[in-house]
Coordinates of C-alpha atoms and ligand atoms in Angstrom, one line a residue:
Chain A
L1 CA 5.5 9.9 20.0
I2 CA 1.1 9.2 19.1
E3 CA -0.5 10.9 16.4
V4 CA -4.1 10.2 15.9
K5 CA -6.3 12.3 13.3
D6 CA -9.8 11.7 13.1
M7 CA -10.1 8.4 14.5
T8 CA -13.3 5.7 14.3
K9 CA -14.5 2.8 15.2
V10 CA -17.4 0.9 14.3
Y11 CA -18.3 -2.5 16.0
G12 CA -20.7 -5.0 14.1
E13 CA -22.5 -4.1 11.0
G14 CA -26.0 -3.0 9.4
P15 CA -28.4 -1.6 11.7
A16 CA -27.1 -3.3 15.2
S17 CA -23.9 -1.7 15.2
V18 CA -22.3 0.6 17.3
Q19 CA -19.9 3.6 16.4
A20 CA -17.5 3.8 20.1
L21 CA -15.2 6.6 18.6
K22 CA -17.0 8.8 16.5
G23 CA -13.6 10.6 15.0
V24 CA -11.2 11.3 17.9
S25 CA -7.7 13.3 17.1
L26 CA -4.7 13.5 19.7
T27 CA -1.2 14.4 19.8
I28 CA 0.7 12.6 22.9
R29 CA 4.6 13.7 23.2
R30 CA 6.7 11.8 24.5
G31 CA 7.7 11.9 28.3
E32 CA 3.8 13.1 28.6
F33 CA 1.2 11.3 31.5
L34 CA -2.0 11.5 30.6
A35 CA -5.2 10.4 32.0
I36 CA -8.5 9.5 30.3
M37 CA -11.2 9.8 31.9
G38 CA -15.4 10.0 30.9
P39 CA -18.7 7.9 31.7
S40 CA -19.1 4.6 31.5
G41 CA -19.4 3.4 27.5
S42 CA -17.7 6.7 26.1
G43 CA -15.4 4.7 24.4
K44 CA -12.1 4.8 26.9
S45 CA -11.1 0.9 26.7
T46 CA -12.1 1.0 22.8
F47 CA -9.7 3.6 22.2
M48 CA -7.0 2.4 24.5
H49 CA -6.6 -1.2 22.3
L50 CA -6.6 1.0 19.7
L51 CA -4.1 3.3 20.7
G52 CA -2.2 -0.6 22.2
C53 CA -2.3 -1.8 18.6
L54 CA -4.6 -4.4 20.1
D55 CA -7.0 -3.5 17.1
H56 CA -7.8 -1.8 13.8
P57 CA -9.2 1.6 13.7
S58 CA -12.3 1.4 10.9
S59 CA -11.4 5.0 9.8
G60 CA -8.9 7.2 10.7
S61 CA -4.7 7.4 11.4
Y62 CA -2.7 6.5 13.9
R63 CA 1.0 7.1 13.4
L64 CA 3.0 5.5 16.7
A65 CA 6.9 7.3 16.6
G66 CA 6.4 8.1 13.3
Q67 CA 5.4 5.2 11.8
E68 CA 1.3 4.5 10.2
V69 CA 0.0 1.4 12.2
S70 CA -3.6 2.1 11.0
G71 CA -2.7 -0.4 8.2
L72 CA -0.6 -2.9 9.7
T73 CA -1.3 -7.0 9.5
R74 CA -2.2 -8.8 12.9
D75 CA 1.5 -10.0 13.0
Q76 CA 2.9 -6.6 12.8
L77 CA 0.9 -5.0 15.0
A78 CA 2.1 -8.0 17.6
M79 CA 6.1 -7.1 16.6
V80 CA 5.2 -2.9 17.2
R81 CA 3.2 -3.7 20.6
G82 CA 5.8 -6.5 22.0
R83 CA 8.8 -4.5 21.4
Q84 CA 6.9 -0.5 22.5
I85 CA 4.1 -1.0 24.2
G86 CA 3.4 -2.3 27.9
F87 CA -0.6 -3.1 28.1
V88 CA -3.0 -3.5 31.7
F89 CA -5.8 -5.0 30.6
Q90 CA -9.2 -3.5 32.6
S91 CA -10.1 -7.1 33.2
F92 CA -6.5 -8.3 34.2
N93 CA -6.5 -11.1 31.2
L94 CA -4.2 -13.1 33.2
L95 CA -3.1 -16.9 32.4
S96 CA -5.8 -19.0 34.4
R97 CA -3.6 -21.9 35.9
T98 CA 0.1 -20.1 35.9
S99 CA 1.9 -18.7 38.2
A100 CA 2.2 -14.9 38.9
R101 CA 5.9 -14.7 37.9
E102 CA 5.5 -17.0 34.7
N103 CA 2.4 -14.4 33.4
V104 CA 5.1 -11.8 34.5
E105 CA 8.1 -14.2 32.5
L106 CA 5.7 -14.1 29.3
P107 CA 5.9 -11.0 27.6
M108 CA 10.0 -11.6 28.4
L109 CA 9.7 -14.8 26.8
Y110 CA 8.5 -13.6 23.8
A111 CA 11.5 -11.2 23.7
G112 CA 14.1 -13.9 23.9
V113 CA 15.6 -13.4 26.9
A114 CA 17.3 -15.5 28.8
R115 CA 15.6 -18.1 31.5
E116 CA 18.0 -16.4 34.6
A117 CA 17.1 -13.0 33.9
R118 CA 13.5 -13.1 33.4
D119 CA 13.1 -15.2 36.5
A120 CA 15.3 -12.0 38.5
R121 CA 13.5 -9.7 36.2
A122 CA 10.2 -10.9 37.6
R123 CA 10.5 -11.3 41.0
S124 CA 11.7 -8.0 41.6
I125 CA 8.8 -6.2 40.1
L126 CA 6.3 -8.1 41.5
E127 CA 8.4 -7.0 45.3
Q128 CA 7.8 -3.8 43.8
V129 CA 4.5 -4.2 43.7
G130 CA 3.9 -6.0 46.5
L131 CA 3.0 -9.4 45.9
A132 CA 6.6 -10.6 46.6
E133 CA 4.8 -13.7 49.0
R134 CA 2.4 -14.1 46.8
M135 CA 4.8 -15.4 43.3
D136 CA 3.9 -18.9 42.8
H137 CA -0.2 -18.2 43.6
K138 CA -1.9 -18.9 40.7
P139 CA -4.8 -16.0 39.2
N140 CA -7.8 -18.0 41.2
E141 CA -5.7 -18.2 44.1
L142 CA -4.9 -14.6 44.4
S143 CA -7.6 -11.6 45.5
G144 CA -9.3 -9.2 43.0
G145 CA -6.4 -6.2 44.1
Q146 CA -3.5 -9.0 43.9
Q147 CA -4.5 -10.1 40.3
Q148 CA -4.7 -6.4 39.1
R149 CA -1.3 -6.1 40.4
V150 CA -0.1 -9.0 38.7
A151 CA -1.1 -7.4 35.6
I152 CA 0.4 -4.4 36.2
A153 CA 4.0 -5.6 37.0
R154 CA 3.1 -7.7 33.1
A155 CA 3.1 -4.5 31.6
L156 CA 6.1 -3.8 33.0
A157 CA 8.1 -6.7 32.0
N158 CA 9.8 -5.1 29.0
E159 CA 10.7 -1.8 29.6
A160 CA 8.8 -0.3 26.8
P161 CA 8.7 2.8 26.2
L162 CA 4.8 3.4 26.0
L163 CA 2.9 2.1 29.7
M164 CA -1.0 2.0 28.8
A165 CA -3.2 1.2 32.0
D166 CA -6.9 0.7 32.0
E167 CA -8.4 1.5 35.4
P168 CA -5.1 0.2 37.0
T169 CA -6.1 0.6 41.1
G170 CA -10.2 0.0 40.2
N171 CA -9.9 -3.0 42.7
L172 CA -7.2 -1.4 45.1
D173 CA -7.6 0.6 48.1
S174 CA -6.1 3.7 48.6
A175 CA -3.0 2.4 49.9
S176 CA -1.8 -0.2 47.3
S177 CA -3.0 3.0 44.6
V178 CA -0.6 5.0 46.1
E179 CA 2.1 2.3 45.6
I180 CA 1.2 2.1 42.4
M181 CA 0.9 5.8 41.0
T182 CA 4.3 6.3 42.8
L183 CA 5.8 3.5 40.8
F184 CA 4.1 5.0 37.6
Q185 CA 5.5 8.2 38.6
H186 CA 9.0 7.1 38.9
L187 CA 9.0 5.1 35.4
N188 CA 7.5 8.5 33.6
R189 CA 10.0 11.4 35.6
E190 CA 13.5 9.0 36.0
N191 CA 13.2 6.6 32.6
G192 CA 11.1 8.8 30.2
I193 CA 8.5 6.4 29.7
T194 CA 5.3 7.5 28.1
V195 CA 2.3 7.0 30.9
V196 CA -1.5 7.1 29.6
V197 CA -3.7 5.4 32.1
V198 CA -8.0 5.2 32.0
T199 CA -9.6 6.0 35.3
H200 CA -12.8 7.2 36.7
A201 CA -10.9 8.5 40.3
N202 CA -10.0 12.2 40.3
E203 CA -7.1 11.6 42.4
I204 CA -6.1 9.3 40.5
A205 CA -6.1 11.5 37.6
A206 CA -4.3 14.5 39.7
W207 CA -1.1 12.2 39.0
S208 CA -1.1 13.3 36.2
G209 CA -0.4 15.9 33.7
R210 CA -2.8 16.0 31.3
I211 CA -6.6 15.3 31.4
V212 CA -8.5 14.2 28.1
T213 CA -11.9 13.4 28.2
F214 CA -14.4 11.4 26.7
R215 CA -18.0 11.4 26.2
D216 CA -19.9 9.4 23.4
G217 CA -17.0 8.5 21.2
L218 CA -15.8 11.7 21.1
I219 CA -13.2 13.8 23.0
V220 CA -15.3 16.8 25.2
D221 CA -12.3 18.0 26.9
D222 CA -8.6 18.2 26.9
R223 CA -6.8 20.2 29.7
P224 CA -3.8 20.5 32.1
A225 CA -4.1 18.7 35.2
K226 CA -3.3 20.5 38.6
E227 CA -0.7 20.1 39.9
G228 CA -1.4 18.4 43.5
Chain B
L1 CA -30.1 -12.4 60.2
I2 CA -26.6 -13.6 60.1
E3 CA -24.3 -14.8 62.5
V4 CA -20.8 -15.6 62.3
K5 CA -18.9 -17.0 65.5
D6 CA -14.6 -17.7 65.1
M7 CA -15.0 -18.0 61.3
T8 CA -11.5 -19.3 59.4
K9 CA -10.8 -20.3 56.1
V10 CA -7.3 -21.5 55.0
Y11 CA -6.2 -22.3 51.6
G12 CA -4.3 -25.3 50.4
E13 CA -2.3 -27.3 52.9
G14 CA 0.9 -28.1 54.5
P15 CA 3.4 -24.8 54.0
A16 CA 2.2 -23.2 51.3
S17 CA -1.6 -22.9 52.6
V18 CA -2.5 -19.4 53.1
Q19 CA -5.0 -18.4 56.2
A20 CA -7.2 -15.9 54.5
L21 CA -9.4 -15.8 57.8
K22 CA -8.6 -16.0 61.0
G23 CA -11.3 -16.1 63.2
V24 CA -13.7 -13.5 62.3
S25 CA -17.4 -13.1 64.6
L26 CA -20.3 -10.4 63.2
T27 CA -23.8 -9.9 63.8
I28 CA -25.9 -8.2 60.7
R29 CA -29.5 -8.2 61.4
R30 CA -32.3 -8.0 58.6
G31 CA -32.4 -4.7 56.9
E32 CA -29.2 -3.6 57.6
F33 CA -27.0 -1.2 55.1
L34 CA -23.3 -2.6 55.6
A35 CA -20.0 -1.7 53.8
I36 CA -16.7 -3.8 54.0
M37 CA -13.8 -2.3 53.7
G38 CA -9.9 -3.1 54.2
P39 CA -6.5 -3.5 52.3
S40 CA -6.0 -5.9 49.3
G41 CA -5.5 -9.1 50.1
S42 CA -7.7 -8.8 53.8
G43 CA -10.2 -11.2 53.6
K44 CA -13.2 -9.6 52.2
S45 CA -13.8 -11.2 48.8
T46 CA -12.8 -14.5 50.9
F47 CA -15.4 -13.2 53.7
M48 CA -18.2 -12.7 51.1
H49 CA -18.1 -15.8 49.4
L50 CA -18.5 -18.2 52.4
L51 CA -21.5 -15.1 53.6
G52 CA -22.4 -16.3 50.0
C53 CA -22.2 -19.4 50.2
L54 CA -20.6 -19.8 48.0
D55 CA -17.7 -21.9 49.9
H56 CA -17.3 -24.4 53.3
P57 CA -15.5 -22.3 55.9
S58 CA -12.6 -24.4 57.4
S59 CA -14.0 -23.9 61.0
G60 CA -16.4 -21.7 63.2
S61 CA -20.1 -20.9 63.0
Y62 CA -22.3 -19.3 60.3
R63 CA -25.9 -18.7 60.9
L64 CA -27.7 -17.4 57.4
A65 CA -32.1 -16.7 59.0
G66 CA -31.5 -18.7 62.3
Q67 CA -30.0 -22.0 60.0
E68 CA -26.5 -23.5 60.4
V69 CA -25.4 -23.4 57.1
S70 CA -21.7 -24.3 57.7
G71 CA -22.2 -28.0 57.8
L72 CA -24.5 -27.7 54.6
T73 CA -23.3 -29.9 51.1
R74 CA -22.9 -28.1 47.9
D75 CA -26.0 -28.8 46.8
Q76 CA -28.4 -27.6 50.0
L77 CA -26.3 -24.5 49.9
A78 CA -26.7 -23.6 45.8
M79 CA -30.6 -24.3 47.5
V80 CA -30.1 -21.4 50.2
R81 CA -28.3 -19.7 47.8
G82 CA -30.9 -19.1 44.9
R83 CA -33.6 -18.2 47.4
Q84 CA -32.1 -16.1 49.8
I85 CA -29.2 -14.0 48.2
G86 CA -27.7 -12.2 45.1
F87 CA -24.2 -11.9 44.6
V88 CA -22.5 -9.6 42.4
F89 CA -18.8 -10.9 42.0
Q90 CA -15.5 -9.3 42.2
S91 CA -15.4 -10.1 38.7
F92 CA -18.6 -10.1 37.4
N93 CA -18.5 -14.0 36.0
L94 CA -21.2 -13.4 33.7
L95 CA -21.7 -15.8 30.6
S96 CA -19.7 -15.6 27.5
R97 CA -21.6 -15.6 24.3
T98 CA -24.4 -15.2 26.4
S99 CA -26.2 -12.0 26.3
A100 CA -27.3 -9.3 29.0
R101 CA -31.0 -9.7 29.2
E102 CA -30.3 -13.6 29.2
N103 CA -27.9 -13.3 32.0
V104 CA -30.2 -11.6 34.2
E105 CA -32.6 -14.0 33.0
L106 CA -31.1 -17.6 34.0
P107 CA -31.1 -17.2 38.1
M108 CA -35.4 -17.0 37.9
L109 CA -35.1 -19.7 35.4
Y110 CA -33.4 -21.5 37.7
A111 CA -36.1 -20.4 40.3
G112 CA -38.7 -21.8 37.5
V113 CA -40.0 -18.3 36.6
A114 CA -42.6 -18.5 33.6
R115 CA -40.4 -17.1 30.5
E116 CA -42.6 -14.2 29.6
A117 CA -42.6 -12.8 33.6
R118 CA -38.5 -13.4 33.3
D119 CA -38.2 -11.8 29.6
A120 CA -40.3 -8.5 31.3
R121 CA -38.3 -8.6 34.5
A122 CA -35.2 -8.6 33.0
R123 CA -35.6 -5.6 30.9
S124 CA -37.3 -3.6 33.8
I125 CA -34.0 -4.0 35.5
L126 CA -31.8 -3.8 32.5
E127 CA -33.4 -0.2 32.0
Q128 CA -33.2 0.7 36.2
V129 CA -29.1 -0.1 35.9
G130 CA -29.0 2.5 32.5
L131 CA -28.1 -0.4 30.3
A132 CA -32.3 -0.3 27.7
E133 CA -29.9 -0.4 24.8
R134 CA -27.4 -3.0 25.4
M135 CA -29.3 -6.3 26.4
D136 CA -28.7 -7.9 23.2
H137 CA -25.3 -7.4 23.9
K138 CA -22.7 -10.6 24.9
P139 CA -20.3 -9.6 27.4
N140 CA -17.4 -8.9 25.0
E141 CA -19.6 -6.4 23.7
L142 CA -20.1 -4.7 26.8
S143 CA -17.7 -1.7 28.2
G144 CA -16.2 -2.8 31.6
G145 CA -18.9 -0.7 33.8
Q146 CA -21.6 -1.8 31.5
Q147 CA -20.6 -5.3 32.1
Q148 CA -20.6 -4.8 36.2
R149 CA -24.3 -3.3 35.3
V150 CA -25.3 -6.4 34.1
A151 CA -23.8 -8.5 37.2
I152 CA -25.7 -6.1 39.3
A153 CA -28.9 -6.6 37.6
R154 CA -28.4 -10.7 37.4
A155 CA -28.3 -10.1 41.4
L156 CA -31.0 -8.4 41.7
A157 CA -33.2 -10.6 39.5
N158 CA -35.3 -12.7 42.2
E159 CA -35.5 -10.1 44.8
A160 CA -33.8 -12.1 47.6
P161 CA -34.0 -10.6 50.5
L162 CA -30.0 -10.4 50.7
L163 CA -27.9 -8.5 48.4
M164 CA -24.2 -9.1 48.6
A165 CA -22.1 -6.5 46.1
D166 CA -18.2 -7.1 45.4
E167 CA -16.6 -3.9 45.0
P168 CA -20.2 -3.2 42.6
T169 CA -18.7 0.2 41.6
G170 CA -15.2 -0.5 41.0
N171 CA -15.2 0.4 36.7
L172 CA -18.0 2.8 36.7
D173 CA -17.8 6.6 37.0
S174 CA -19.4 8.6 39.7
A175 CA -22.6 9.2 37.6
S176 CA -23.1 6.1 37.3
S177 CA -22.0 5.1 40.7
V178 CA -24.9 7.3 42.7
E179 CA -27.9 5.5 40.1
I180 CA -26.5 2.3 41.5
M181 CA -26.3 3.2 45.2
T182 CA -29.6 5.2 45.2
L183 CA -31.1 1.7 43.8
F184 CA -29.0 -0.2 46.4
Q185 CA -30.4 2.3 49.3
H186 CA -34.3 2.5 47.5
L187 CA -34.0 -1.2 48.0
N188 CA -33.1 -0.7 51.5
R189 CA -35.3 1.6 52.6
E190 CA -38.4 0.6 50.6
N191 CA -38.4 -3.5 50.2
G192 CA -35.9 -3.6 53.6
I193 CA -33.4 -5.5 51.9
T194 CA -30.2 -6.3 53.7
V195 CA -28.2 -4.9 51.8
V196 CA -23.6 -5.8 52.1
V197 CA -21.6 -4.2 49.9
V198 CA -17.6 -4.4 49.7
T199 CA -15.8 -1.1 48.5
H200 CA -12.1 0.9 48.9
A201 CA -14.5 4.3 48.0
N202 CA -15.1 6.7 50.8
E203 CA -18.0 8.4 48.8
I204 CA -19.6 4.5 48.3
A205 CA -19.3 3.2 52.1
A206 CA -21.2 6.5 53.3
W207 CA -23.8 5.6 51.8
S208 CA -24.4 2.7 54.5
G209 CA -25.4 2.7 58.3
R210 CA -22.0 0.8 59.4
I211 CA -18.1 0.3 58.5
V212 CA -17.0 -3.3 58.9
T213 CA -12.5 -3.0 58.2
F214 CA -10.7 -6.3 57.5
R215 CA -7.3 -6.3 58.0
D216 CA -4.5 -9.8 57.4
G217 CA -7.9 -12.4 58.1
L218 CA -9.5 -9.7 61.1
I219 CA -12.2 -8.0 62.1
V220 CA -10.4 -4.8 63.4
D221 CA -13.0 -1.9 63.2
D222 CA -16.8 -1.7 62.9
R223 CA -18.2 1.9 63.7
P224 CA -21.4 3.8 62.4
A225 CA -21.4 5.1 58.9
K226 CA -21.3 9.2 59.4
E227 CA -25.2 9.5 58.2
G228 CA -24.3 11.2 54.8
Ligands
ATP301 N1 -7.3 -20.4 46.0 C1 -6.5 -19.5 47.1 N2 -5.6 -19.8 47.4 C2 -4.7 -19.1 48.0 N3 -4.8 -18.1 48.0 C3 -5.9 -17.7 48.0 C4 -6.7 -18.3 47.3 N4 -7.4 -16.6 47.3 C5 -7.6 -16.2 47.9 N5 -6.0 -16.6 48.3 C6 -5.7 -15.3 49.5 O1 -6.2 -14.7 50.9 C7 -5.6 -13.6 50.6 C8 -7.6 -13.2 51.2 O2 -8.3 -12.8 50.0 P1 -9.0 -12.0 48.9 O3 -10.0 -12.5 47.9 O4 -10.8 -12.5 50.5 O5 -8.9 -10.6 49.7 P2 -9.6 -9.6 49.4 O6 -9.6 -9.1 50.4 O7 -10.7 -9.4 48.1 O8 -8.7 -8.5 48.5 P3 -9.3 -7.5 46.6 O9 -9.2 -5.9 47.6 O10 -7.4 -7.2 46.2 O11 -10.2 -7.9 46.4 C9 -5.5 -12.9 49.8 O12 -4.0 -12.7 50.7 C10 -5.1 -14.4 48.7 O13 -3.8 -14.1 47.9
ATP302 N1 -17.1 -6.0 20.2 C1 -18.3 -5.2 21.2 N2 -19.3 -4.9 20.0 C2 -20.5 -3.7 20.4 N3 -20.2 -2.9 20.8 C3 -19.2 -2.8 21.3 C4 -18.1 -3.9 21.6 N4 -17.3 -3.5 22.2 C5 -17.7 -2.3 22.8 N5 -18.8 -2.2 22.5 C6 -19.4 -0.8 22.8 O1 -18.5 0.2 22.7 C7 -19.2 1.7 23.8 C8 -17.4 1.7 23.9 O2 -16.9 0.6 25.1 P1 -15.8 1.2 25.9 O3 -15.4 0.1 26.7 O4 -14.4 1.9 25.0 O5 -16.3 1.9 27.1 P2 -15.6 2.9 28.1 O6 -15.1 4.0 28.2 O7 -13.8 2.0 29.1 O8 -16.6 2.6 29.6 P3 -16.3 1.5 31.1 O9 -16.2 3.0 31.8 O10 -17.4 1.0 31.6 O11 -15.3 0.7 31.0 C9 -19.8 0.5 24.5 O12 -21.2 1.6 24.4 C10 -20.1 -0.2 24.1 O13 -21.2 -1.1 24.8
MG303 MG1 -13.5 0.7 30.0
MG304 MG1 -11.8 -8.6 46.3

């Protein structure tokens, strides 16, 4: 599904430039459940943004479902993203002054899903993440963990074959975290969705089948997760 | 230092209103190191915002260093906050398009600290939190964990006697988390600063001396942390 070769990413120009990724190669097969770990600032979010077609690499190749995406235009990247990828940002990126339900409906609106089907699906996913009573709250009327769960629900809206989540449980208590990881595992095992999760928590990485570790913009380890 | 009696907080009006706090009473002595835990949506951030003089309670009393603050005006609350409290928000709240160093200098600017002293102190705190090489980066040029560390550095700028941090290590790997908690412990033991930390992680709560647990807007447990 994903084939990355010698991917680099440089931010800025000249002496103040930062090499966030220094040459990363990785293959992820369809249906895998992968965890990405590593110190703060090691390049995890940068890598996820590039895999998620949210930005261009500085060099190297990236093939998603056989298609080379590193050379696509912004609009072409958005087309690929809309159909293939559900993304949960580390900083949530919810639309303010917009209710939880509307935030979750948005990707379906772009995909041309009819109003009634959108509404029903948004309600059902928000219930699955434990927010049945907060559907009409706007982000500033929700707790940190509740906002995070809206961001997760939005990523699940289009039932994309690839789910990418950057620290999806960073603001959740252990009970809510187990609920979310159980949902991800169910999607992975029952619906065959490929899942890639960034986390600092070992107990979250343990839900995956394989753990890839970053350090200073490079992959330094790639091993099967001990089956929990 | 802190005496709270029957504190409530209601958001909104009428049928859609939410009772975030349903009557909380708590005393925190000067020099204590306290952890607040509890499920997502249980009222932890709401309680911290009220203790941090960022909002008014709906009812109940709150005395900080002997002064009743629940009836103060917004400007009076800002005066109390500027001198007495360092606050680390769950969502960082950094000023965008402003460098890490400038974000950390801001509370000192309000407090009237001279330019050279501000600059030297901002540099020294950013070094203490491991960001010596990112001082001139703006929030959108920093990773999630780096942004969190800038928010921590800003809260330490005015050496306030009360430090309040809402999930300060939620985006940090375990090594960075240990660095931050070691810094908090040092400030608590050496400088006598009172520290209140919200966390979902047991290993972070273990740094404190006392753990208070919230559930559905009420305190349901309050016990000494097992000394680590
Ligand atoms: N402005 C608001 N309007 C309406 N409801 C609100 C508002 N802010 C918070 N709430 C509600 O108040 C409750 C408490 O929120 P709070 O942010 O204090 O929770 P929390 O314990 O910090 O949770 P988390 O661990 O997810 O950060 C939640 O159920 C939330 O939906
Ligand atoms: N727009 C940018 N301009 C300059 N440097 C950047 C930019 N975005 C990120 N960086 C730098 O690139 C490096 C990698 O950042 P990235 O966000 O990928 O880290 P991360 O592994 O996700 O860290 P965390 O665990 O803290 O979220 C960091 O050192 C960061 O300072
Ligand atoms: Mg990150
Ligand atoms: Mg909170």
